[in-house]
Amino acid sequence: MQGLGVSQMGLIPVVVALAILNAGSASEVPRPLGVSLAKASLYQPQAGDQSWTCLDGSRSIPFAQVNDDYCDCADGSDEPGTAACPQGQFHCLNKGHQPVDIPSSRVQDGICDCCDGSDESQVVGCPNTCLELGAAAAVQRRNEAELHKRGAEKRLEMITRGKQMKAEREARRLELDQRHKEQVVLRTEKEQLKQNAEALEKEAIDIFKAEQREVDAETAQAEQEPQQMRQEASLSFMRYDTNKDGFVEVTELMVDMNLDRDRNGVVTIDEAKFFLDERERLDLDAFVTLAWPRIKPLAMLAEGLFQPPQPEEVVKQEEVTTEGIEPTPPKPSEEQADLAGEEEIEADEEGEEDQYEDEEPDVGVGEASPDVEEVTPPNYDPETARLIQQANEARNALEEVERSLREIEQEVKEIDEQNSKGYGLTEEWAVHDGQCYNFEDREYVYTLCPFDRASQKSRSGGPETTLGRWDKWIGEPKKYSQQKYTNGAACWNGPNRSAIINISCALEPKITAVSEPNRCEYYFEFETPAACDSEAFQAEAENLHDEL
Ligand SMILES: *[C@@H]1O[C@H](CO)[C@@H](O)[C@H](O)[C@H]1NC(C)=O
Ligand SMILES: *[C@@H]1O[C@H](CO)[C@@H](O)[C@H](O)[C@H]1NC(C)=O
Ligand SMILES: [Ca+2]
Ligand SMILES: [Ca+2]
């Protein structure tokens, strides 16, 4: 109270001076009760017939009907000083304080509405409190001016920091653009390297697979043939061994006319010996390995299983092996080889469609039902393994460049988002991005994280409810005086929650009040030095003075 008294004392001369000025100018312009100085010239009677036209031009009436307590004009303009017209306006001059317009229905209603008492002059004696009120308002303005001045110093720090942050963002943005360009070039390079490496890899794998199939086929054949051969040989051995002494001898062979190589009707000893590897007799094992390979082709010939070769070739039959004779009936091993051949073609067609994903080791698919062994990678030869390794490295290198590009793009996006948020006229709001402020009432803890979200949480625990996400500045006429947060959690049977943040100047940032004026629409009062603007406040104050 004391402090107020002192400031008031200091203000009195100004107020008095203003009051005198107003009184002087006001008395010079004669005008009906309830008409503002600005509109005084509109309330002059017509020089000749003393008529007057309603302000909306709707009709002309005798000037004497202005303020005669009877409403003549549709717009109520003829009764500024009475309550006769429902939509009339009464102007309180309020010398020493602020002039105001009140609805003319409040004129002579027994309640003092104007501080100068002009609305009730005829009935109740309203005291003129304008000087006191004006002085108090001036004190308040001075205090606010002082607050804005001190706050503006803090705001200046925020501006400095905000501009610095912006410069850093811009520098970073340029750096990122540059790195992006480099990485794009690098990507092209790595893509080419990958393609080359994969081409070599595919070639090597294809060759390896083809070889693998051959080896597999041969292995299968090699595994099956001796058994089959031994079986046939044993049967044949038993047939030849007529005396069952466990040997096949020359005489025992001489009875088989199939062995008459020169076809002279007799199997000679020499002829028979040829089949016994020039020996007298052979036991089973020796027969299987030495005799049977020579006998078998002739046995098959005799059974009509294939056409006899040309006579000259028959002579050289010592060199003939089963593999050497073309039209042998297909054996299981050869069938498999054929199947493998078809597989190979199919695999190649697939390979062309899909670069390398299907290129995974699938050797063995052709011959076996799927089992565990299939997933173990084939044991590549060192050269193929090296090419696969190189292709893997090329793929990884490309992937790394692509990851780096994604990171750069993400950061660029974040910077652009920050730049588009609008941190005030001079970046003073930038320091608030990333901060959060709390406010507690009896039930809830409210949180405002400027440029991010507003939320609410029950004091007794439970999950946080989003009241809104950063949307935009919506202040009118000062853009940076209100923020809007939208698309918060959906209200049961209602809209999504939203919040408006009304901003005013103070030395420290804080939330001073939260309310819910409409269902699911929240209203935060937020104070921050960012809203302190000494010059703007000064200009406003001067405007006010001009009106007085
Ligand atoms: C509410 O938010 C949800 C999800 O964010 C959205 O799909 C829906 O359209 C919003 N509803 C309204 C009325 O805005
Ligand atoms: C919003 O803030 C302004 C100061 O920027 C203040 O004058 C006004 O009274 C506030 N509005 C409400 C509804 O509190
Ligand atoms: Ca009238
Ligand atoms: Ca009144």
Coordinates of C-alpha atoms and ligand atoms in Angstrom, one line a residue:
M1 CA 0.0 0.0 0.0
Q2 CA 2.8 2.3 0.9
G3 CA 4.7 1.7 -2.3
L4 CA 1.5 2.4 -4.2
G5 CA 1.0 5.7 -2.4
V6 CA 4.5 6.9 -3.4
S7 CA 4.0 6.1 -7.1
Q8 CA 0.6 7.7 -7.0
M9 CA 2.1 10.9 -5.7
G10 CA 4.5 10.9 -8.5
L11 CA 1.7 10.5 -11.0
I12 CA -0.7 13.1 -9.9
P13 CA 0.7 16.0 -11.8
V14 CA 0.5 14.1 -15.1
V15 CA -3.1 13.0 -14.4
V16 CA -4.1 16.5 -13.4
A17 CA -2.6 18.0 -16.4
L18 CA -4.4 15.5 -18.7
A19 CA -7.7 16.1 -16.9
I20 CA -7.4 19.8 -17.4
L21 CA -6.5 19.3 -21.1
N22 CA -9.6 17.1 -21.5
A23 CA -11.9 19.4 -19.7
G24 CA -10.7 22.3 -21.9
S25 CA -11.2 20.5 -25.2
A26 CA -14.4 18.8 -24.2
S27 CA -16.2 22.0 -23.2
E28 CA -15.4 23.5 -26.6
V29 CA -17.5 21.0 -28.5
P30 CA -21.2 21.1 -27.6
R31 CA -22.8 17.7 -28.0
P32 CA -25.8 15.7 -26.7
L33 CA -25.3 13.5 -23.6
G34 CA -23.7 10.1 -24.2
V35 CA -21.9 11.2 -27.5
S36 CA -18.2 10.8 -27.8
L37 CA -15.9 13.7 -28.8
A38 CA -15.1 11.8 -32.0
K39 CA -18.8 11.7 -33.0
A40 CA -19.7 15.2 -31.8
S41 CA -19.7 16.6 -35.3
L42 CA -22.4 14.1 -36.3
Y43 CA -24.9 15.5 -33.8
Q44 CA -25.4 19.0 -35.4
P45 CA -28.9 20.2 -36.4
Q46 CA -29.5 21.1 -40.1
A47 CA -29.0 24.8 -40.4
G48 CA -32.4 25.7 -42.0
D49 CA -35.1 23.5 -40.4
Q50 CA -33.2 22.2 -37.4
S51 CA -33.7 18.6 -38.6
W52 CA -31.3 15.8 -37.9
T53 CA -30.7 12.5 -39.8
C54 CA -30.3 9.2 -38.0
L55 CA -26.7 7.9 -38.2
D56 CA -27.8 5.0 -40.4
G57 CA -29.5 7.5 -42.7
S58 CA -32.8 5.7 -42.3
R59 CA -34.9 8.8 -41.5
S60 CA -34.8 12.5 -40.7
I61 CA -36.3 13.8 -37.4
P62 CA -36.4 17.1 -35.7
F63 CA -33.2 17.7 -33.8
A64 CA -35.3 18.2 -30.7
Q65 CA -36.1 14.4 -30.8
V66 CA -32.5 13.6 -30.0
N67 CA -32.4 12.3 -26.4
D68 CA -36.1 12.9 -25.9
D69 CA -36.3 9.5 -24.3
Y70 CA -38.3 8.1 -27.3
C71 CA -36.6 5.9 -29.8
D72 CA -36.9 7.2 -33.3
C73 CA -34.0 5.7 -35.2
A74 CA -33.8 2.1 -36.1
D75 CA -30.1 2.0 -35.1
G76 CA -30.8 3.8 -31.8
S77 CA -28.6 6.7 -32.7
D78 CA -31.1 9.4 -31.6
E79 CA -31.0 8.3 -27.9
P80 CA -27.3 8.1 -26.9
G81 CA -28.0 9.6 -23.6
T82 CA -31.2 7.6 -22.6
A83 CA -32.2 4.0 -22.3
A84 CA -35.0 4.5 -24.8
C85 CA -33.4 2.5 -27.7
P86 CA -32.5 -1.1 -27.0
Q87 CA -29.3 -1.2 -29.0
G88 CA -28.1 2.3 -28.2
Q89 CA -24.6 3.1 -26.9
F90 CA -23.7 5.6 -24.2
H91 CA -20.2 7.1 -24.1
C92 CA -18.6 7.9 -20.8
L93 CA -16.0 10.5 -21.2
N94 CA -14.4 9.4 -17.8
K95 CA -12.1 12.4 -17.7
G96 CA -8.9 11.4 -15.9
H97 CA -9.3 7.7 -16.7
Q98 CA -10.3 5.7 -19.8
P99 CA -13.4 6.6 -21.8
V100 CA -15.7 3.7 -22.4
D101 CA -18.9 2.9 -24.3
I102 CA -21.7 1.1 -22.4
P103 CA -25.0 -0.2 -23.6
S104 CA -27.5 2.7 -23.3
S105 CA -29.8 0.4 -21.3
R106 CA -27.5 1.0 -18.4
V107 CA -28.2 4.7 -18.4
Q108 CA -30.3 5.8 -15.4
D109 CA -30.6 2.2 -14.2
G110 CA -29.5 3.1 -10.7
I111 CA -26.1 1.6 -11.0
C112 CA -23.0 3.6 -11.5
D113 CA -21.3 2.3 -14.6
C114 CA -19.1 5.3 -15.6
C115 CA -16.4 6.5 -13.2
D116 CA -17.4 10.0 -13.9
G117 CA -21.1 9.2 -13.0
S118 CA -22.4 10.6 -16.3
D119 CA -24.7 7.6 -16.8
E120 CA -26.7 8.3 -13.7
S121 CA -26.5 12.1 -13.4
Q122 CA -30.3 12.7 -13.0
V123 CA -31.2 10.0 -10.4
V124 CA -28.4 8.8 -8.1
G125 CA -25.5 10.9 -7.3
C126 CA -22.6 8.9 -8.5
P127 CA -19.2 10.0 -7.2
N128 CA -16.6 10.8 -9.8
T129 CA -13.9 8.3 -9.1
C130 CA -12.0 8.7 -12.4
L131 CA -9.0 10.5 -11.0
E132 CA -8.4 7.8 -8.4
L133 CA -9.0 5.0 -10.9
G134 CA -6.9 6.7 -13.5
A135 CA -4.1 7.1 -11.0
A136 CA -4.3 3.4 -9.9
A137 CA -4.4 2.3 -13.6
A138 CA -1.3 4.5 -14.2
V139 CA 0.4 2.8 -11.3
Q140 CA -0.5 -0.6 -12.7
R141 CA 0.8 0.4 -16.1
R142 CA 4.0 1.7 -14.6
N143 CA 4.5 -1.6 -12.8
E144 CA 3.8 -3.5 -15.9
A145 CA 6.1 -1.2 -17.9
E146 CA 8.8 -1.9 -15.3
L147 CA 8.1 -5.7 -15.5
H148 CA 8.3 -5.5 -19.3
K149 CA 11.5 -3.6 -19.1
R150 CA 13.2 -6.1 -16.7
G151 CA 11.6 -9.0 -18.6
A152 CA 12.9 -7.6 -21.9
E153 CA 16.4 -7.9 -20.6
K154 CA 15.9 -11.6 -20.0
R155 CA 14.2 -11.8 -23.4
L156 CA 17.3 -10.3 -24.9
E157 CA 19.3 -13.2 -23.5
M158 CA 16.7 -15.6 -25.0
I159 CA 17.0 -13.8 -28.3
T160 CA 20.7 -14.0 -28.3
R161 CA 20.6 -17.7 -27.5
G162 CA 17.8 -18.3 -30.0
K163 CA 19.7 -16.6 -32.8
Q164 CA 22.8 -18.6 -31.9
M165 CA 20.8 -21.8 -32.1
K166 CA 19.3 -20.8 -35.4
A167 CA 22.8 -20.1 -36.8
E168 CA 23.9 -23.5 -35.6
R169 CA 21.0 -25.1 -37.2
E170 CA 21.6 -23.4 -40.5
A171 CA 25.3 -24.3 -40.4
R172 CA 24.4 -27.9 -39.6
R173 CA 21.8 -27.8 -42.4
L174 CA 24.5 -26.7 -44.9
E175 CA 26.9 -29.4 -43.6
L176 CA 24.2 -32.0 -43.9
D177 CA 23.3 -30.9 -47.4
Q178 CA 26.9 -31.2 -48.4
R179 CA 27.3 -34.7 -46.7
H180 CA 24.1 -35.8 -48.4
K181 CA 25.5 -34.9 -51.8
E182 CA 28.6 -36.8 -51.0
Q183 CA 26.8 -39.8 -49.8
V184 CA 24.6 -39.9 -52.9
V185 CA 27.7 -40.0 -55.1
L186 CA 29.1 -42.6 -52.8
R187 CA 25.9 -44.6 -53.1
T188 CA 26.1 -44.7 -56.9
E189 CA 29.7 -45.9 -56.5
K190 CA 28.9 -48.6 -54.0
E191 CA 25.9 -49.7 -56.0
Q192 CA 28.2 -50.3 -59.0
L193 CA 30.7 -52.1 -56.8
K194 CA 27.9 -54.3 -55.4
Q195 CA 26.6 -55.1 -58.9
N196 CA 30.0 -56.1 -60.1
A197 CA 30.8 -58.2 -57.0
E198 CA 27.4 -59.9 -57.2
A199 CA 27.8 -60.7 -60.9
L200 CA 31.1 -62.4 -60.0
E201 CA 29.5 -64.1 -57.0
K202 CA 26.6 -65.4 -59.1
E203 CA 28.9 -66.7 -61.8
A204 CA 31.1 -68.5 -59.2
I205 CA 28.1 -70.0 -57.4
D206 CA 26.5 -71.2 -60.6
I207 CA 29.7 -72.9 -61.6
F208 CA 30.1 -74.3 -58.1
K209 CA 26.5 -75.6 -58.1
A210 CA 26.9 -77.2 -61.5
E211 CA 30.1 -78.9 -60.4
Q212 CA 28.5 -79.9 -57.2
R213 CA 25.7 -81.6 -59.1
E214 CA 28.2 -83.5 -61.2
V215 CA 30.1 -84.6 -58.2
D216 CA 26.9 -85.6 -56.5
A217 CA 25.7 -87.6 -59.5
E218 CA 29.1 -89.3 -59.7
T219 CA 29.1 -90.0 -56.1
A220 CA 25.7 -91.6 -56.2
Q221 CA 26.7 -93.6 -59.2
A222 CA 30.0 -94.7 -57.6
E223 CA 28.1 -95.7 -54.5
Q224 CA 25.5 -97.7 -56.3
E225 CA 27.4 -99.3 -59.1
P226 CA 29.9 -101.6 -57.3
Q227 CA 27.0 -103.1 -55.3
Q228 CA 24.9 -103.8 -58.3
M229 CA 27.9 -105.0 -60.2
R230 CA 29.0 -107.3 -57.4
Q231 CA 25.5 -108.8 -57.3
E232 CA 25.4 -109.5 -61.0
A233 CA 28.9 -110.8 -60.9
S234 CA 28.1 -113.2 -58.0
L235 CA 25.1 -114.6 -59.8
S236 CA 27.2 -115.1 -62.9
F237 CA 30.1 -116.5 -60.8
M238 CA 27.7 -119.2 -59.3
R239 CA 26.4 -120.1 -62.8
Y240 CA 30.0 -120.6 -64.2
D241 CA 31.3 -122.4 -61.1
T242 CA 29.6 -125.7 -62.1
N243 CA 31.8 -127.9 -59.8
K244 CA 31.1 -125.5 -56.9
D245 CA 34.7 -125.4 -55.8
G246 CA 34.7 -121.6 -55.3
F247 CA 36.6 -120.9 -58.5
V248 CA 35.7 -120.2 -62.0
E249 CA 38.3 -121.9 -64.3
V250 CA 39.0 -121.9 -68.0
T251 CA 37.0 -125.0 -68.7
E252 CA 34.0 -123.7 -67.0
L253 CA 34.1 -120.6 -69.2
M254 CA 34.6 -122.6 -72.4
V255 CA 31.0 -123.8 -72.3
D256 CA 29.6 -120.3 -72.7
M257 CA 29.2 -119.7 -76.4
N258 CA 28.7 -116.0 -75.7
L259 CA 32.4 -115.9 -75.1
D260 CA 33.2 -117.0 -78.6
R261 CA 34.8 -113.7 -79.5
D262 CA 35.8 -114.5 -83.0
R263 CA 32.6 -116.4 -83.6
N264 CA 34.2 -119.5 -85.1
G265 CA 31.8 -121.7 -83.1
V266 CA 34.4 -122.7 -80.4
V267 CA 35.4 -120.9 -77.2
T268 CA 39.2 -121.6 -77.2
I269 CA 41.3 -121.7 -74.1
D270 CA 42.9 -118.4 -75.1
E271 CA 39.5 -116.9 -75.5
A272 CA 38.5 -118.2 -72.1
K273 CA 41.7 -117.0 -70.5
F274 CA 41.2 -113.5 -71.9
F275 CA 38.1 -113.3 -69.6
L276 CA 40.1 -114.6 -66.6
D277 CA 42.8 -112.0 -67.0
E278 CA 45.1 -114.7 -68.6
R279 CA 44.9 -116.9 -65.5
E280 CA 43.7 -120.4 -65.0
R281 CA 41.1 -119.6 -62.5
L282 CA 39.7 -116.9 -60.4
D283 CA 37.9 -116.8 -57.0
L284 CA 34.8 -114.7 -56.4
D285 CA 36.6 -111.4 -55.6
A286 CA 38.9 -111.6 -58.5
F287 CA 36.0 -112.6 -60.8
V288 CA 34.1 -109.6 -59.7
T289 CA 36.8 -107.1 -60.4
L290 CA 38.7 -108.8 -63.3
A291 CA 36.4 -111.2 -65.2
W292 CA 32.9 -109.7 -64.9
P293 CA 33.7 -106.3 -66.5
R294 CA 34.8 -108.2 -69.6
I295 CA 32.0 -110.8 -69.6
K296 CA 29.2 -108.5 -68.8
P297 CA 28.9 -106.7 -72.2
L298 CA 28.8 -110.0 -74.0
A299 CA 26.2 -111.3 -71.5
M300 CA 24.1 -108.3 -72.1
L301 CA 24.5 -108.6 -75.8
A302 CA 23.3 -112.2 -75.6
E303 CA 20.3 -111.1 -73.6
G304 CA 19.4 -108.8 -76.5
L305 CA 19.7 -105.7 -74.3
F306 CA 21.6 -103.8 -76.9
Q307 CA 22.7 -104.0 -80.5
P308 CA 26.1 -105.5 -81.1
P309 CA 28.8 -102.9 -81.8
Q310 CA 30.6 -102.9 -85.2
P311 CA 32.7 -106.0 -85.7
E312 CA 36.0 -104.0 -85.5
E313 CA 35.0 -102.7 -82.2
V314 CA 34.1 -106.1 -80.9
V315 CA 37.7 -107.1 -81.4
K316 CA 38.8 -104.2 -79.2
Q317 CA 36.3 -105.1 -76.5
E318 CA 39.0 -105.4 -73.9
E319 CA 38.8 -101.6 -73.5
V320 CA 35.0 -101.5 -73.3
T321 CA 33.5 -100.7 -70.0
T322 CA 29.9 -100.3 -69.1
E323 CA 30.2 -96.5 -69.3
G324 CA 31.6 -96.8 -72.8
I325 CA 28.5 -98.4 -74.2
E326 CA 25.9 -95.9 -75.2
P327 CA 22.5 -97.4 -75.2
T328 CA 22.6 -99.0 -71.7
P329 CA 19.3 -99.0 -70.0
P330 CA 19.0 -95.9 -67.8
K331 CA 20.2 -96.7 -64.4
P332 CA 18.8 -94.8 -61.4
S333 CA 22.0 -92.8 -61.1
E334 CA 21.7 -91.5 -64.6
E335 CA 18.0 -90.7 -64.2
Q336 CA 19.1 -88.6 -61.3
A337 CA 21.7 -86.9 -63.3
D338 CA 19.1 -86.0 -65.9
L339 CA 16.8 -84.6 -63.2
A340 CA 19.7 -82.6 -61.8
G341 CA 20.2 -81.2 -65.3
E342 CA 16.6 -80.0 -65.4
E343 CA 16.9 -78.5 -62.0
E344 CA 19.9 -76.6 -63.1
I345 CA 17.9 -75.0 -65.9
E346 CA 15.1 -74.0 -63.6
A347 CA 17.5 -72.6 -61.1
D348 CA 19.1 -70.5 -63.8
E349 CA 15.8 -69.0 -64.8
E350 CA 15.0 -68.1 -61.2
G351 CA 18.5 -66.7 -60.8
E352 CA 17.9 -64.2 -63.6
E353 CA 14.8 -62.9 -62.0
D354 CA 16.1 -62.5 -58.6
Q355 CA 19.6 -61.1 -58.1
Y356 CA 20.8 -62.9 -55.1
E357 CA 18.2 -63.6 -52.5
D358 CA 17.4 -66.9 -54.0
E359 CA 21.1 -67.5 -54.6
E360 CA 21.4 -68.9 -51.2
P361 CA 23.0 -72.3 -51.1
D362 CA 20.4 -74.7 -52.4
V363 CA 22.7 -77.5 -53.6
G364 CA 21.0 -80.7 -52.8
V365 CA 17.5 -79.6 -53.4
G366 CA 17.4 -81.6 -56.5
E367 CA 18.1 -85.0 -55.0
A368 CA 16.8 -85.1 -51.5
S369 CA 13.6 -84.3 -49.5
P370 CA 14.1 -81.2 -47.4
D371 CA 16.0 -82.1 -44.3
V372 CA 18.3 -80.4 -41.8
E373 CA 21.4 -80.8 -43.9
E374 CA 20.0 -78.5 -46.5
V375 CA 20.3 -75.3 -44.5
T376 CA 24.0 -75.8 -43.8
P377 CA 25.8 -73.7 -46.4
P378 CA 27.7 -75.7 -49.0
N379 CA 31.4 -75.9 -48.4
Y380 CA 32.5 -73.6 -51.2
D381 CA 35.8 -73.8 -52.8
P382 CA 38.2 -71.0 -51.6
E383 CA 37.8 -68.9 -54.8
T384 CA 34.0 -69.0 -54.6
A385 CA 34.1 -68.3 -50.9
R386 CA 36.3 -65.3 -51.5
L387 CA 33.9 -63.9 -54.2
I388 CA 30.9 -64.4 -51.8
Q389 CA 32.8 -62.7 -49.1
Q390 CA 33.6 -59.8 -51.4
A391 CA 30.0 -59.5 -52.5
N392 CA 28.9 -59.5 -48.8
E393 CA 31.4 -56.7 -48.1
A394 CA 30.0 -54.8 -51.1
R395 CA 26.5 -55.2 -49.9
N396 CA 27.4 -54.1 -46.4
A397 CA 29.2 -51.1 -47.7
L398 CA 26.2 -50.0 -49.7
E399 CA 23.9 -50.7 -46.8
E400 CA 26.2 -48.5 -44.6
V401 CA 26.0 -45.6 -47.1
E402 CA 22.2 -46.0 -47.2
R403 CA 21.9 -46.0 -43.5
S404 CA 24.1 -42.9 -43.3
L405 CA 21.8 -41.2 -45.9
R406 CA 18.7 -42.1 -43.9
E407 CA 20.3 -40.6 -40.8
I408 CA 21.1 -37.4 -42.6
E409 CA 17.6 -37.2 -44.0
Q410 CA 16.1 -37.7 -40.6
E411 CA 18.2 -34.9 -39.1
V412 CA 17.4 -32.6 -42.0
K413 CA 13.8 -33.3 -41.4
E414 CA 14.1 -32.4 -37.7
I415 CA 15.9 -29.2 -38.4
D416 CA 13.3 -28.2 -41.0
E417 CA 10.6 -28.9 -38.5
Q418 CA 12.3 -26.7 -35.9
N419 CA 12.7 -23.9 -38.5
S420 CA 9.0 -24.1 -39.4
K421 CA 7.7 -24.0 -35.8
G422 CA 8.2 -20.2 -35.6
Y423 CA 10.2 -19.3 -32.5
G424 CA 8.9 -15.7 -32.5
L425 CA 9.9 -12.6 -34.3
T426 CA 13.4 -12.8 -33.1
E427 CA 14.0 -16.5 -32.1
E428 CA 13.2 -15.6 -28.5
W429 CA 11.0 -18.8 -28.2
A430 CA 13.7 -21.2 -29.3
V431 CA 15.0 -21.9 -25.8
H432 CA 11.5 -23.1 -24.7
D433 CA 11.6 -25.9 -27.3
G434 CA 12.6 -29.0 -25.4
Q435 CA 11.6 -27.7 -21.9
C436 CA 8.6 -28.7 -19.9
Y437 CA 6.7 -26.8 -17.2
N438 CA 4.3 -28.2 -14.7
F439 CA 1.3 -26.9 -12.9
E440 CA -0.7 -28.6 -10.1
D441 CA -4.2 -28.1 -9.0
R442 CA -6.1 -30.2 -6.5
E443 CA -6.7 -33.0 -8.9
Y444 CA -4.2 -32.9 -11.7
V445 CA -0.6 -32.2 -12.7
Y446 CA -0.6 -30.3 -16.0
T447 CA 2.5 -30.3 -18.2
L448 CA 3.3 -27.9 -21.1
C449 CA 6.3 -28.8 -23.2
P450 CA 6.2 -25.8 -25.7
F451 CA 6.3 -26.8 -29.3
D452 CA 5.7 -30.4 -28.4
R453 CA 2.6 -31.1 -26.3
A454 CA 0.3 -30.3 -23.4
S455 CA -0.8 -33.0 -21.1
Q456 CA -2.5 -33.9 -17.9
K457 CA -2.0 -36.5 -15.2
S458 CA -4.0 -37.4 -12.2
R459 CA -2.2 -36.6 -8.9
S460 CA -3.3 -40.0 -7.7
G461 CA -1.3 -41.6 -10.5
G462 CA -2.4 -43.3 -13.7
P463 CA -1.4 -42.6 -17.3
E464 CA -0.8 -39.3 -18.8
T465 CA -3.5 -37.8 -21.0
T466 CA -2.4 -35.8 -24.0
L467 CA -4.4 -32.6 -24.2
G468 CA -2.9 -31.6 -27.5
R469 CA 0.2 -31.7 -29.7
W470 CA 1.9 -28.6 -31.0
D471 CA -0.1 -27.0 -33.8
K472 CA 0.5 -23.3 -34.4
W473 CA 0.5 -19.7 -33.1
I474 CA -2.9 -18.2 -33.1
G475 CA -2.6 -14.9 -31.3
E476 CA -4.7 -12.0 -32.5
P477 CA -3.6 -9.4 -33.3
K478 CA -0.2 -10.3 -31.8
K479 CA 0.6 -13.7 -33.3
Y480 CA 3.1 -14.7 -30.7
S481 CA 0.7 -14.2 -27.7
Q482 CA -1.3 -17.5 -28.0
Q483 CA -0.4 -21.1 -29.0
K484 CA -2.7 -23.9 -30.0
Y485 CA -2.2 -27.6 -29.3
T486 CA -4.6 -29.9 -31.1
N487 CA -5.4 -33.6 -31.7
G488 CA -4.9 -34.7 -28.1
A489 CA -6.5 -37.9 -26.7
A490 CA -10.0 -38.4 -27.9
C491 CA -12.7 -37.4 -25.4
W492 CA -15.3 -40.0 -24.7
N493 CA -18.2 -39.3 -27.1
G494 CA -16.6 -36.0 -28.0
P495 CA -13.8 -34.3 -29.9
N496 CA -10.1 -34.8 -29.5
R497 CA -8.7 -32.7 -26.7
S498 CA -7.1 -29.4 -27.5
A499 CA -5.4 -26.6 -25.6
I500 CA -4.9 -22.9 -26.0
I501 CA -1.9 -21.3 -24.3
N502 CA -2.4 -17.7 -23.4
I503 CA 1.0 -16.0 -22.9
S504 CA 2.0 -13.0 -20.8
C505 CA 5.1 -11.4 -19.7
A506 CA 6.9 -12.4 -16.5
L507 CA 10.5 -12.7 -15.3
E508 CA 10.4 -16.5 -15.0
P509 CA 8.6 -19.0 -17.2
K510 CA 5.8 -20.8 -15.5
I511 CA 2.2 -21.9 -15.9
T512 CA -0.1 -19.8 -13.6
A513 CA -3.5 -21.3 -14.3
V514 CA -5.2 -24.1 -16.2
S515 CA -8.9 -24.3 -16.9
E516 CA -11.3 -26.1 -19.1
P517 CA -13.7 -23.4 -20.4
N518 CA -15.3 -25.9 -22.8
R519 CA -15.5 -29.6 -22.5
C520 CA -12.1 -31.1 -23.7
E521 CA -10.8 -27.6 -24.5
Y522 CA -8.1 -26.5 -22.1
Y523 CA -6.8 -23.0 -21.4
F524 CA -3.3 -22.5 -20.0
E525 CA -2.0 -19.2 -18.7
F526 CA 1.7 -19.3 -19.4
E527 CA 4.2 -16.6 -18.4
T528 CA 7.6 -16.1 -19.9
P529 CA 10.1 -13.3 -20.4
A530 CA 9.8 -14.2 -24.1
A531 CA 6.5 -12.2 -24.0
C532 CA 8.1 -9.1 -22.4
D533 CA 8.4 -6.4 -24.9
S534 CA 9.2 -3.1 -23.5
E535 CA 8.9 -1.1 -26.7
A536 CA 5.6 -2.7 -27.7
F537 CA 4.2 -2.1 -24.2
Q538 CA 5.4 1.6 -24.3
A539 CA 3.7 2.0 -27.7
E540 CA 0.4 0.6 -26.3
A541 CA 0.6 2.9 -23.3
E542 CA 1.1 5.9 -25.6
N543 CA -1.9 4.9 -27.7
L544 CA -4.0 4.8 -24.5
H545 CA -2.8 8.3 -23.6
D546 CA -3.6 9.6 -27.0
E547 CA -7.2 8.5 -26.6
L548 CA -7.5 10.3 -23.3
Ligands
LIG1 C1 -8.9 -37.6 -33.4 O1 -7.6 -38.2 -33.4 C2 -7.6 -39.4 -34.2 C3 -6.2 -40.0 -34.0 O2 -5.3 -39.1 -33.7 C4 -8.0 -39.1 -35.6 O3 -7.9 -40.3 -36.3 C5 -9.3 -38.5 -35.6 O4 -9.7 -38.2 -37.0 C6 -9.4 -37.3 -34.8 N1 -10.8 -36.9 -34.7 C7 -11.1 -35.6 -34.8 C8 -12.6 -35.3 -34.7 O5 -10.3 -34.7 -35.1
LIG2 C1 -4.1 -13.6 -22.1 O1 -2.9 -12.9 -22.0 C2 -2.9 -11.5 -22.1 C3 -1.5 -11.0 -22.1 O2 -0.8 -11.4 -23.2 C4 -3.8 -11.0 -21.0 O3 -3.9 -9.6 -21.2 C5 -5.2 -11.6 -21.1 O4 -5.9 -11.2 -20.1 C6 -5.1 -13.1 -21.1 N1 -6.4 -13.7 -21.3 C7 -7.0 -14.4 -20.4 C8 -8.3 -14.9 -20.8 O5 -6.5 -14.6 -19.3
CA3 CA -35.9 10.3 -29.7
CA4 CA -26.1 2.9 -14.9

